[in-house]
Every structure is written in C-alpha cells, then in structure tokens.
Coordinates of C-alpha atoms and ligand atoms in Angstrom, one line a residue:
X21 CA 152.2 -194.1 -67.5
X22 CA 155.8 -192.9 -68.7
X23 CA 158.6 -193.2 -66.2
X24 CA 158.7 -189.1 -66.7
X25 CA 154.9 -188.9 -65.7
X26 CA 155.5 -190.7 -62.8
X27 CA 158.2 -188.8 -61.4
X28 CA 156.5 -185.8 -62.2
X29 CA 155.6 -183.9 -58.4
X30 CA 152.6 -181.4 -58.8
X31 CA 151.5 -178.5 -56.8
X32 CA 148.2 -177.6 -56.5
X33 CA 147.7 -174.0 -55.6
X34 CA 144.0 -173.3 -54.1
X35 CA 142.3 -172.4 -50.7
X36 CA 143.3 -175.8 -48.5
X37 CA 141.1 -176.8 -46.1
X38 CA 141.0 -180.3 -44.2
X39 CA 140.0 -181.2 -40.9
X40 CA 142.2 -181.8 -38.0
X41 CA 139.1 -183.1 -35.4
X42 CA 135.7 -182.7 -35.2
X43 CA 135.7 -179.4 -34.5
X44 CA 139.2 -178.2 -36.4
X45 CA 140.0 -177.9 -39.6
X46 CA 143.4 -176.6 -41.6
X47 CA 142.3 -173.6 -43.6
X48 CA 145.2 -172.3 -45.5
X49 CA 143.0 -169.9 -47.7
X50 CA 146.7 -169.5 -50.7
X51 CA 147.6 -172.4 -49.9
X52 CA 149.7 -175.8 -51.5
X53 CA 148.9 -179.6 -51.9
X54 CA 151.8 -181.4 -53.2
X55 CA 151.5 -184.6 -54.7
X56 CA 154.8 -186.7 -56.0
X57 CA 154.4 -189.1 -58.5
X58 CA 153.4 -192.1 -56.5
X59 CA 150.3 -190.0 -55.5
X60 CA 151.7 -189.3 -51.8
X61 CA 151.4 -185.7 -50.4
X62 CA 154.7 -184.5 -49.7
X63 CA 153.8 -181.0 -48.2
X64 CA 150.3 -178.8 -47.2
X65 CA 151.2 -175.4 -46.0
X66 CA 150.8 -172.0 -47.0
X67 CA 152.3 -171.1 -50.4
X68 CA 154.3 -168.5 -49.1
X69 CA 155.9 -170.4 -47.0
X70 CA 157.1 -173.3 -49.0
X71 CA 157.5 -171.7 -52.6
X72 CA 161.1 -171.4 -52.1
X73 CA 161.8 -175.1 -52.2
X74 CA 160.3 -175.3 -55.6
X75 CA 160.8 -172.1 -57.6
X76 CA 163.8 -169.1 -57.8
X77 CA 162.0 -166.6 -59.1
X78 CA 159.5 -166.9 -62.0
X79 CA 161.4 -170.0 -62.5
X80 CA 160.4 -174.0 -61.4
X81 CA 163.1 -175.0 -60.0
X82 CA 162.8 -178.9 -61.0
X83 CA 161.4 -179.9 -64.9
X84 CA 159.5 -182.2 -63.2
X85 CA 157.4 -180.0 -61.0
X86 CA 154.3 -179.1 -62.0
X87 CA 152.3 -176.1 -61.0
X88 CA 148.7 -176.6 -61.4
X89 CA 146.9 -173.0 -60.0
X90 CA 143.4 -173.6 -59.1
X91 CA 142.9 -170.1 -58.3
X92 CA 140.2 -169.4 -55.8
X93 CA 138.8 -173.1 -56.0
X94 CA 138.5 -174.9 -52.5
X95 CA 141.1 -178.1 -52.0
X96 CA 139.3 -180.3 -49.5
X97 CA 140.0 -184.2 -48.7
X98 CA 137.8 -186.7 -51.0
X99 CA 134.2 -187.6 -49.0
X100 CA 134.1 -191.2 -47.5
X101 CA 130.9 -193.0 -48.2
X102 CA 130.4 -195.5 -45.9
X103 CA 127.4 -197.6 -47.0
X104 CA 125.5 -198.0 -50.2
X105 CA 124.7 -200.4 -52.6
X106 CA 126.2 -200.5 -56.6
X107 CA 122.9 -202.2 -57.8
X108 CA 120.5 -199.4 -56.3
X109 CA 122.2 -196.8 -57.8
X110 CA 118.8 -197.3 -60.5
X111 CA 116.5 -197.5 -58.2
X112 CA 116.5 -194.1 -56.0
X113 CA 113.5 -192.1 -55.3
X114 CA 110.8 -195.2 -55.4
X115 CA 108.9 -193.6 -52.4
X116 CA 106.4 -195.0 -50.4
X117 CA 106.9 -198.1 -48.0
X118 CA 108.9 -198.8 -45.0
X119 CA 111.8 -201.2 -45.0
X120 CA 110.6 -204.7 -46.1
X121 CA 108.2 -203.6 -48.4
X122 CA 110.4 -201.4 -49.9
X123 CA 113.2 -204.3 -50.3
X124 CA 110.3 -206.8 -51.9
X125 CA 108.6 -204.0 -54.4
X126 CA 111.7 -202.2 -56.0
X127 CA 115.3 -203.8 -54.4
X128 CA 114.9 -207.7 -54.5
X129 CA 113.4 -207.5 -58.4
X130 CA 116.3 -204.8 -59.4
X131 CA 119.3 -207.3 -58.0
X132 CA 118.0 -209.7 -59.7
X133 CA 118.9 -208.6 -62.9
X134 CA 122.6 -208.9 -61.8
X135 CA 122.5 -213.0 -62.7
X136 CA 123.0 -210.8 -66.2
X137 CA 126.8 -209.4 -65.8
X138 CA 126.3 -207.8 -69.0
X139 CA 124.0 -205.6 -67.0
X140 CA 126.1 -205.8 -63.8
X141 CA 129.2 -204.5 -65.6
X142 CA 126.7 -201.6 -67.1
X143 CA 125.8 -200.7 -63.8
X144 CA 129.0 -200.8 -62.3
X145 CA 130.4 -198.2 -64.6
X146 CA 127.4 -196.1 -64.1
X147 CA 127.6 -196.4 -60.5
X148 CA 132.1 -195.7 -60.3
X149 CA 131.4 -192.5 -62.6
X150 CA 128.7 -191.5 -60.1
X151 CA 131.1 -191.7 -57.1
X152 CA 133.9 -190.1 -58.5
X153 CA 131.6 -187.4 -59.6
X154 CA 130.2 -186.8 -56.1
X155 CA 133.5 -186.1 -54.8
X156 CA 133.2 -189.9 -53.4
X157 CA 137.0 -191.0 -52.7
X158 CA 136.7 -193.8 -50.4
X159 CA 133.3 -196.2 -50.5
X160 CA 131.9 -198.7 -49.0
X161 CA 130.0 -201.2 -50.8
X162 CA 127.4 -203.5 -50.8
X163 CA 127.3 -205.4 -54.5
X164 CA 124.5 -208.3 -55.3
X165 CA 124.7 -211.9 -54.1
X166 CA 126.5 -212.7 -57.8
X167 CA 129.3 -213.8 -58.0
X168 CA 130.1 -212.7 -61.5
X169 CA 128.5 -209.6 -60.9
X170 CA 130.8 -208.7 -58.4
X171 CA 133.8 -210.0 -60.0
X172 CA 133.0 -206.7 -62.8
X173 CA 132.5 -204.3 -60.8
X174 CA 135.8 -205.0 -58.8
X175 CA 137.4 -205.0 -62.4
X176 CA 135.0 -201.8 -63.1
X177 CA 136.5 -199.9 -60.0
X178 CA 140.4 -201.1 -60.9
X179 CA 140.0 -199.6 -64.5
X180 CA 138.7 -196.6 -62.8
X181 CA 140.9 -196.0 -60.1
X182 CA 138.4 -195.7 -57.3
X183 CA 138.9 -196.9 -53.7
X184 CA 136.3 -199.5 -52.5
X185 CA 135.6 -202.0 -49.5
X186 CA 133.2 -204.0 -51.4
X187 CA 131.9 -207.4 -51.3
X188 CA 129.5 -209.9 -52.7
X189 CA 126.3 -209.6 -50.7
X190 CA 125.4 -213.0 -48.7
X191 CA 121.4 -214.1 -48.3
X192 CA 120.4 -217.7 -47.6
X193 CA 117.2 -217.1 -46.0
X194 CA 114.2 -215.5 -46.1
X195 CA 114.9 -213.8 -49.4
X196 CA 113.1 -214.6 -53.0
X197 CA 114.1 -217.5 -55.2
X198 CA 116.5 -215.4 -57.1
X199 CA 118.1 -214.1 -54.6
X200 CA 118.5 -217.1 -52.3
X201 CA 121.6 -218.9 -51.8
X202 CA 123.0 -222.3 -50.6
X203 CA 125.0 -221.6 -47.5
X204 CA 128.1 -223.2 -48.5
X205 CA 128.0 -221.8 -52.2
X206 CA 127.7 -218.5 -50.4
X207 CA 130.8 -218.8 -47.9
X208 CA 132.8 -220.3 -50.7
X209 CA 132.0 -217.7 -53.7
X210 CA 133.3 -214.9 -51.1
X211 CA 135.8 -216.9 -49.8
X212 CA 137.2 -216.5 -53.6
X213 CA 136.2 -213.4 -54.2
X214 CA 138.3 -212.0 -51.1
X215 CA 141.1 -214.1 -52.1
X216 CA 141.2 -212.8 -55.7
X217 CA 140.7 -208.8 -54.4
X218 CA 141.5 -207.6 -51.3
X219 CA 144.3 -205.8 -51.4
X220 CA 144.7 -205.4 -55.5
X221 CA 145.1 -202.3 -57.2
X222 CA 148.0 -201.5 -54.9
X223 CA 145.5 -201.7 -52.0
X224 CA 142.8 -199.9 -53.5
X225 CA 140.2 -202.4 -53.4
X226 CA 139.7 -204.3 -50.0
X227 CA 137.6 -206.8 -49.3
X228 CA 134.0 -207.2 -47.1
X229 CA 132.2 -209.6 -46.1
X230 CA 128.7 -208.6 -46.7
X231 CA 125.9 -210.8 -44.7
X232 CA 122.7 -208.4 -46.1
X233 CA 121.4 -208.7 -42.3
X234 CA 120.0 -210.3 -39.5
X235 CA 116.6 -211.0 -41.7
X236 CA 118.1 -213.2 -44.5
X237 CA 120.8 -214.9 -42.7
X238 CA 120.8 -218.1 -41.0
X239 CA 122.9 -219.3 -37.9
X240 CA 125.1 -221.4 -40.3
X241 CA 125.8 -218.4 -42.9
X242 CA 126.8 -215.6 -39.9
X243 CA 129.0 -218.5 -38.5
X244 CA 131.0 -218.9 -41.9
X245 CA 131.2 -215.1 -42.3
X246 CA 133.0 -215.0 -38.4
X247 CA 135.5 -218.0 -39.8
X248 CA 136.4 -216.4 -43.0
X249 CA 136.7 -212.9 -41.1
X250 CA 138.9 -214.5 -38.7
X251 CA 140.4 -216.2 -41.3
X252 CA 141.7 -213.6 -44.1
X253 CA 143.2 -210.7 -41.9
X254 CA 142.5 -207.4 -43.1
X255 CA 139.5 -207.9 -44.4
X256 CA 136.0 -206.2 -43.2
X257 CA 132.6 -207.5 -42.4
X258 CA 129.4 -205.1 -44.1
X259 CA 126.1 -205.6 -43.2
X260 CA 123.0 -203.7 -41.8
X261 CA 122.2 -203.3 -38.3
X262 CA 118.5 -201.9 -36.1
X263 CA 117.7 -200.0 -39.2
X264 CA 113.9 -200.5 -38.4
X265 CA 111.3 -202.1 -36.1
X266 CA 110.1 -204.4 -38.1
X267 CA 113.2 -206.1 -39.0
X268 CA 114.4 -205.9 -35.0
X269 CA 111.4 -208.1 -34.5
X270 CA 111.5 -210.8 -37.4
X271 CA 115.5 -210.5 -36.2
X272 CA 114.5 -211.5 -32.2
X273 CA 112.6 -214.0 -33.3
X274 CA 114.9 -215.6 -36.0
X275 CA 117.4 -215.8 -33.1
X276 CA 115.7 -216.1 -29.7
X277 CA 118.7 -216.8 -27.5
X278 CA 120.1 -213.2 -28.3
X279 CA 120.2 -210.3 -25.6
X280 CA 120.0 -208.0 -29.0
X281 CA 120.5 -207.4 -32.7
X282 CA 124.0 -206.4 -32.0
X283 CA 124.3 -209.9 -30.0
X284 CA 123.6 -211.7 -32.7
X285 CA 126.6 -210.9 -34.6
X286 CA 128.6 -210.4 -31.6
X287 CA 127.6 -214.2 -31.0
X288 CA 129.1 -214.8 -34.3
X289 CA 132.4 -213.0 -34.2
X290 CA 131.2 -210.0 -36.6
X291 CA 132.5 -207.5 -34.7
X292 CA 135.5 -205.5 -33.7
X293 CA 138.0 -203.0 -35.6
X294 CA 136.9 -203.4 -39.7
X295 CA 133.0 -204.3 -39.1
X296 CA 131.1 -201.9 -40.6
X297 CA 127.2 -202.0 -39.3
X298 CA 125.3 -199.5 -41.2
X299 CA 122.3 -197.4 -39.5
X300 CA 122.5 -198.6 -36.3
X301 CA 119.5 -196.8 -35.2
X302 CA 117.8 -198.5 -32.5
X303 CA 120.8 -199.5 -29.7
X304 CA 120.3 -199.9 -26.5
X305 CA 122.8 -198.8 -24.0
X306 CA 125.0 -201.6 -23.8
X307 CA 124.9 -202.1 -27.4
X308 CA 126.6 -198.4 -27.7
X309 CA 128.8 -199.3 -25.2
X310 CA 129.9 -202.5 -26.7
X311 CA 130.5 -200.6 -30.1
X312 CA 132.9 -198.0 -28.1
X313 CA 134.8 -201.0 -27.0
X314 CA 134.8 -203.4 -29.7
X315 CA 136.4 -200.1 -31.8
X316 CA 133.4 -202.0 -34.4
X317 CA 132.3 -198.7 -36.8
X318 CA 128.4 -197.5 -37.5
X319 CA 127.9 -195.9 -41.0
X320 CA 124.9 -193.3 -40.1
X321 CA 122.5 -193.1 -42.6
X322 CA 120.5 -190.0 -41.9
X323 CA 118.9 -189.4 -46.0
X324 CA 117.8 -193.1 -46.0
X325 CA 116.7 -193.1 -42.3
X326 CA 114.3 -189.9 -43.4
X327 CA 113.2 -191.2 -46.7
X328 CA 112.3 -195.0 -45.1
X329 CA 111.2 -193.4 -42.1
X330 CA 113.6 -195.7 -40.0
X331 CA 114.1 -193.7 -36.8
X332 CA 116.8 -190.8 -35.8
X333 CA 120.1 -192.3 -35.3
X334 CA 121.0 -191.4 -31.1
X335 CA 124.2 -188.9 -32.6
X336 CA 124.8 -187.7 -29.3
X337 CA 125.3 -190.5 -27.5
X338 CA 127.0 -192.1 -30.1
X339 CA 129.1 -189.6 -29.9
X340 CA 129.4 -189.1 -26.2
X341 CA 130.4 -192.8 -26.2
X342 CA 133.1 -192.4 -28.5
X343 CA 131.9 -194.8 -31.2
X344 CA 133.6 -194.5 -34.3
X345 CA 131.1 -193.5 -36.8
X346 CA 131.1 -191.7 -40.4
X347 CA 128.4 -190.8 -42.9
X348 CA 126.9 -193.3 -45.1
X349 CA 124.5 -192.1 -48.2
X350 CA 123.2 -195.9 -48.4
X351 CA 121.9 -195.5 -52.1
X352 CA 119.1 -196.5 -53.0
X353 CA 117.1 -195.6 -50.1
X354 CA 119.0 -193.0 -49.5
X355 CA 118.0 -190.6 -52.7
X356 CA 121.4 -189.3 -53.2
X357 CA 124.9 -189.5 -53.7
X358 CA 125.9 -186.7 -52.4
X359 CA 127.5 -186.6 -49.3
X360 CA 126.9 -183.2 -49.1
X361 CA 123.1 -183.9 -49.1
X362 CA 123.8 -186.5 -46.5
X363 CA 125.6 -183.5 -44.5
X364 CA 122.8 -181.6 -44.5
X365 CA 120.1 -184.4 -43.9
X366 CA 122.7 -185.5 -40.8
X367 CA 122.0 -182.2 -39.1
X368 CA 118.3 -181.9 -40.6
X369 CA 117.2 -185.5 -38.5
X370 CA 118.3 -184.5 -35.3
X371 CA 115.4 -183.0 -33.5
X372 CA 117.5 -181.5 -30.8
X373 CA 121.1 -180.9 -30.9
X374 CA 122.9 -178.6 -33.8
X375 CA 125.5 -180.4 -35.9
X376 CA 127.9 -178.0 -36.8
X377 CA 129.2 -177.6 -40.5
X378 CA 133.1 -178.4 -39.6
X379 CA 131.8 -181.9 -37.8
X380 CA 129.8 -182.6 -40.7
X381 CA 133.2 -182.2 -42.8
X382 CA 134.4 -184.6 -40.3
X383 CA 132.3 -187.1 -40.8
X384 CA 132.3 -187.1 -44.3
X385 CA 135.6 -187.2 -44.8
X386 CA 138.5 -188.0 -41.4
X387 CA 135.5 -189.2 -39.3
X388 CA 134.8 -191.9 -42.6
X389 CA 138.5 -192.8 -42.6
X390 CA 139.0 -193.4 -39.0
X391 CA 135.6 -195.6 -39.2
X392 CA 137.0 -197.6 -42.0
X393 CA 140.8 -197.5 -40.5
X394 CA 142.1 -196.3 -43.0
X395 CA 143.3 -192.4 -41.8
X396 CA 146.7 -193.4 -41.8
X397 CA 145.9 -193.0 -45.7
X398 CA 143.0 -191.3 -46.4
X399 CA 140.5 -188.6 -45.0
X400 CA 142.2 -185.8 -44.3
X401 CA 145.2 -183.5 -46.4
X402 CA 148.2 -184.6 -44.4
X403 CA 152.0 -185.1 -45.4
X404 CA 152.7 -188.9 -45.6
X405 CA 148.9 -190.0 -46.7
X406 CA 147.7 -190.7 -50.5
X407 CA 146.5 -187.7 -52.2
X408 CA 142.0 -188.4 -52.2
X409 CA 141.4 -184.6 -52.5
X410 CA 138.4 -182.9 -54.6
X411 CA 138.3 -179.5 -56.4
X412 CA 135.3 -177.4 -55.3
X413 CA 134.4 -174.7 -56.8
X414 CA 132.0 -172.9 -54.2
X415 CA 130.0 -170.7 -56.9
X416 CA 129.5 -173.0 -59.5
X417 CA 125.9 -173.5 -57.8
X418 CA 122.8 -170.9 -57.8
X419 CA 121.9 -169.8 -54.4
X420 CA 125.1 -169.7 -53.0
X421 CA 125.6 -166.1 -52.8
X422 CA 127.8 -164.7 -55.3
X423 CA 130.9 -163.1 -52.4
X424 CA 130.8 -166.5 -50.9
X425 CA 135.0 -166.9 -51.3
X426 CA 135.9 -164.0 -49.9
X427 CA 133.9 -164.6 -46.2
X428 CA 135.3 -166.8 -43.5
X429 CA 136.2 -170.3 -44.0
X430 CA 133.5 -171.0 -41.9
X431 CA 130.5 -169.5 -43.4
X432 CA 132.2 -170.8 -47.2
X433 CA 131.7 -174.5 -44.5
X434 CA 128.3 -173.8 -43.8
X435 CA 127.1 -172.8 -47.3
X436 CA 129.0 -176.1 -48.8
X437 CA 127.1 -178.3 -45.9
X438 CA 123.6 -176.9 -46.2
X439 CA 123.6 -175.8 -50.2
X440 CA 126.2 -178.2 -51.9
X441 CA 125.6 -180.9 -54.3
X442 CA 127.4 -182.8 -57.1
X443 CA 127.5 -179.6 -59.3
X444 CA 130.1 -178.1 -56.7
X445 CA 132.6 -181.0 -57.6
X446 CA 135.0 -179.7 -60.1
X447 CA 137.9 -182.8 -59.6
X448 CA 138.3 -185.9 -58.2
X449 CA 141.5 -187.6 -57.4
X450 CA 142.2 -190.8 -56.2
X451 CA 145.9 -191.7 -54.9
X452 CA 147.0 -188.5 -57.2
X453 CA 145.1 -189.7 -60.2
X454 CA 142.6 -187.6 -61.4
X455 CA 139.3 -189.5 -62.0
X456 CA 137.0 -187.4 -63.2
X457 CA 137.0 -184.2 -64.3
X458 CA 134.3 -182.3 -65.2
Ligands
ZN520 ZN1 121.8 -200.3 -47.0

C-alpha cells in the first residue's frame, strides 16, 4: 500500500444501522461511516450533520478524502461467527445421523485428508472466501489436529485479511488412528502454533486452544490445555460443550468424579473470560449460573442443533442469567454459512418465546463481539473501533418485496433476518480493507 493510500480517509454514504443493545440499534437511514486510513472509524452520524467537516460546497475539502456513495445500500457491522470448522466447510448437508455417527461416517474421514496441506491450503482458501462472502467479519475456528494444516490456513487468513480465533484441534482419545494424537505432541504442536500466531497480522489472528471435547480428550490433554491457557495470556480455549446425550453420557463416564460436563473443564481450568464452549445445550442450573459468573461465552448453534437433532439451546434462561452468548453457524453440521440463516433458525428452534429481528442483529454481530471480547474493536459501527462493516443490498434477493427500503428500519430488520442469505452481501471489509467484493 502507498503512503498516499494509507492516509487516504473515506466516507461511506448509505443507510447506517448498528446495534446499540439487544433491543437498540443506530438507524441513521443518509447516513456516514468514516474510515481513516488505518481502518479506524472516525465518525457515524447522519450526513447532514457532519458534511461540513469534509466538503465546502461541491468541493472535498481534503485530496485525501474519499466519498464512496453507496446510495440506498444498508451499512451494518460485519456478522461474528462464533463456531465452525475450516475442514467441514466440504462436507455440509450429509443428513442422516445423530452426533457420533455423524463425526465417524462423514467428519473424522474428511480431516483426515488434512495430513495433505496441499489440500489443507485448498480448503483454507475455499473456506476464507466463503466467510468474507457471507458477510463473516470476525470467526471462530476450529481447524484439524495438523499441525501443518493449520499453520496454512493461518497464512491463508493473513493473505486475506480476515479476522480469526483459530487453533489446531486437540484429540488424543477415543478418536480413529488418523486422527489420534500423543498427548505431549499435541500440547507442544499448539504450544508453537500459539506462539508463532496469536496476535499477528496486527492482531488479527488470535489464538485458541481447541480440545475437540469431552469425548476425545483425556485427563492429561485438558490439564495441558489449562497450563498453556494460563500460560500464554490472551489467548482463548474452543471446544464443544452438552451438544447431545450421547456424548453427555460417554463424557460422565470418561470422568466419573465430575458434578457435570461443564465441571469437567472447570476442573481443568478451561473456563473464564476467552473460553468459548459451543452449543451448550443441555446445562443444568448451576452450570448457567457458573457461566454468568465465570464471564466463560456459549456460541449457540441453533442450524446445527436442528439439522443433528441436538436439543433447543434454554435462550431464555441463558439470557435471563446474563451469560454472554453469540451465534455460531458451526459448519458442517450446521448447513450454512450464513449467519443470516443461523438468525432465522435461532428464532425458528425456540418453541416458545419470539426472538426479535434487532436481538438477532445483536447476536450476530455486538452480542458475538462481547462473547469473544473483543467489542472494544469489533461488532458494532462505533467511533474508536476497526471498520468490520458489510454492504447489503436489501433487494438483490427474490422474495423480498420490491418497496422494502423505503419501510421502517424495522420491518427492512425483519425481512434481512427471516429472508437474507449470502446473495444480500454486496462488501466485506475487514479493519477498512475491502475483502471481497462481489
Ligand atoms: Zn462444532
């Protein structure tokens, strides 16, 4: 980049919105995102109100200002993703079994074929193209046990400019021969990778710990992940948690002297601010309430936990509690990387309560942040954070009717939430970099 291009401040003109809380959002319907060269939002507001500063007339005050008018396009914060796995992104829509099965017939055999990093480093593109298409700004992500493997896609996701929690996943039990580790070989082989990438890429890619679960871990391997947690500060812990009955049970009896599944890494020192435990379906009580207190961060599920028929993740009480929870599409089992879709299927699983369009922004965008905390940079359109925004353009899809941009924000919301898909994502920027386009 020149030193010209990186002074250069632009302002995108567009119909702002971003949410404030779970039930508030900005809507600034003409309204201004600007963006100075170091990718930093310097102002959100109304254009009328702040046009002044940049431009006397028909004139730009500034030669480096930019105007970029996205006419009636909407401006909204990039979508956190806060579980899924790189190599599944070939396997989505095998139907059929429940959990385990599902791992054994079409997962396991799949990650295999990561000992290849030729292959890896194919996927990895395929999958950091697909993200930055879906309007995905901030991911979290669960590679293969290979070491290699994972070593490409974190040079994949530099090249591309995409911001990741990612780490190499950690199985030394119960798992097939390909996929089954020594203990120490695991520990050390993250150990290295964490070294080498958290932080990199300006602080793009961070670094996760990523014990698969409960299933193919033993006491040794979930003792090492709480030392090197502890160890390297900053750094997250990934891994699954109560995503389905079966694997509770093999769990309670791996580890008898446990109170729960949540005990078990508790017992271990996975938990607390920067765990991520995805699904987290089946909690008890005190599980929920040692969640809300740990300031530990569920990634709900709700596509995966309808297509593996996992359970219905307890949203109010979650909520009620005041866990700190996002929206995770947890590819492959989850059919889609759209949080959009996950949106949708997050208000579609719940059998009672109604999740409302501008909480389902929330969670898919500040909600994500604040579960990954990171909101002081990302997740919401704010003066001071990085500029992860996407370019929607609201009637680029077939059955959203046709007036859709000139009714309230909150019924262009509700047709986003319940219709949207990739084909609504027009721009995707990462820390002010544009990374795809379409
Ligand atoms: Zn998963």
């Amino acid at each position: 980049m020149s030193q010209s291009e990186s002074d250069l401040t632009k302002i995108y003109l567009g119909h702002v919105i971003s949410p404030l809380s779970s039930t508030a959002y900005l809507d600034f319907v003409q309204g201004a995102l600007v963006v100075n060269g170091k990718g930093t939002i310097i102002d959100v507001a109304p254009w009328s109100e702040i046009q002044h500063k940049y431009i006397s007339g028909n004139h730009i005050n500034d030669s480096n200002v930019e105007i970029v008018d996205l006419g009636q396009r909407l401006i909204l914060p990039g979508l956190v993703d806060l579980h899924l796995h790189l190599p599944q992104v070939s396997q989505t829509g095998r139907s059929g079994q429940h959990l385990l099965a599902w791992l054994n017939k079409y997962i396991f055999p799949a990650e295999a074929r990561f000992s290849d990093t030729n292959h890896a480093r194919k996927i990895a593109n395929w999958f950091f193209d697909e993200l930055a298409a879906n309007g995905t700004t901030l991911a979290v992500v669960f590679t293969t046990i290979h070491k290699d493997a994972t070593d490409a896609a974190f040079e994949v996701a530099l090249e591309k400019g995409s911001r990741v929690i990612m780490g190499k996943v950690m199985m030394d039990a119960n798992s097939p021969e390909a996929l089954t580790e020594d203990t120490e070989t695991s520990l050390r082989e993250s150990e290295e990778l964490a070294v080498k990438w958290h932080g990199q890429g300006d602080g793009l890619l961070l670094y996760a710990f990523t014990p698969r679960f409960g299933v193919t871990s033993t006491s040794e391997l979930l003792a090492g992940v709480g030392r090197l947690f502890a160890k390297h500060p900053g750094t997250y812990v990934h891994t699954h948690l109560s995503e389905a009955k079966e694997e509770i049970q093999f769990v309670a009896t791996q580890f008898p002297s446990a109170r729960s599944y949540l005990d078990v890494y508790k017992s271990f020192g996975i938990i607390g601010k920067r765990t991520v435990f995805a699904h987290a379906i089946h909690l008890d009580d005190q599980d929920i309430k040692t969640v809300a207190d740990t300031h530990s961060s569920l990634a709900h599920c709700p596509s995966s936990n309808f297509f593996l028929k996992s359970g219905v993740f307890l949203y109010a009480k979650i909520c009620a509690a005041g866990c700190l929870f996002g929206l995770g599409s947890d590819v492959a089992a989850g059919p889609s990387m759209s949080l959009f879709n996950v949106m949708k299927d997050a208000n579609y699983m719940q059998p009672d309560i109604w999740i409302e369009p501008p909480e389902l922004l929330y969670r898919a965008t500040l909600g994500g942040a604040k579960a990954a905390h990171l909101d002081h940079l990302t997740g919401s359109l704010t003066v001071g954070k990085e500029a992860d925004f996407i370019v929607v353009d609201a009637s680029r899809k077939s059955g959203i009717v046709d007036n859709i941009l000139s009714q309230p924000t909150d019924e262009i919301l509700s047709s986003l939430v319940f219709l949207g898909d990739d084909r609504l994502i027009e721009a995707t920027y990462v820390r002010g970099r544009c990374i795809f386009h379409i």
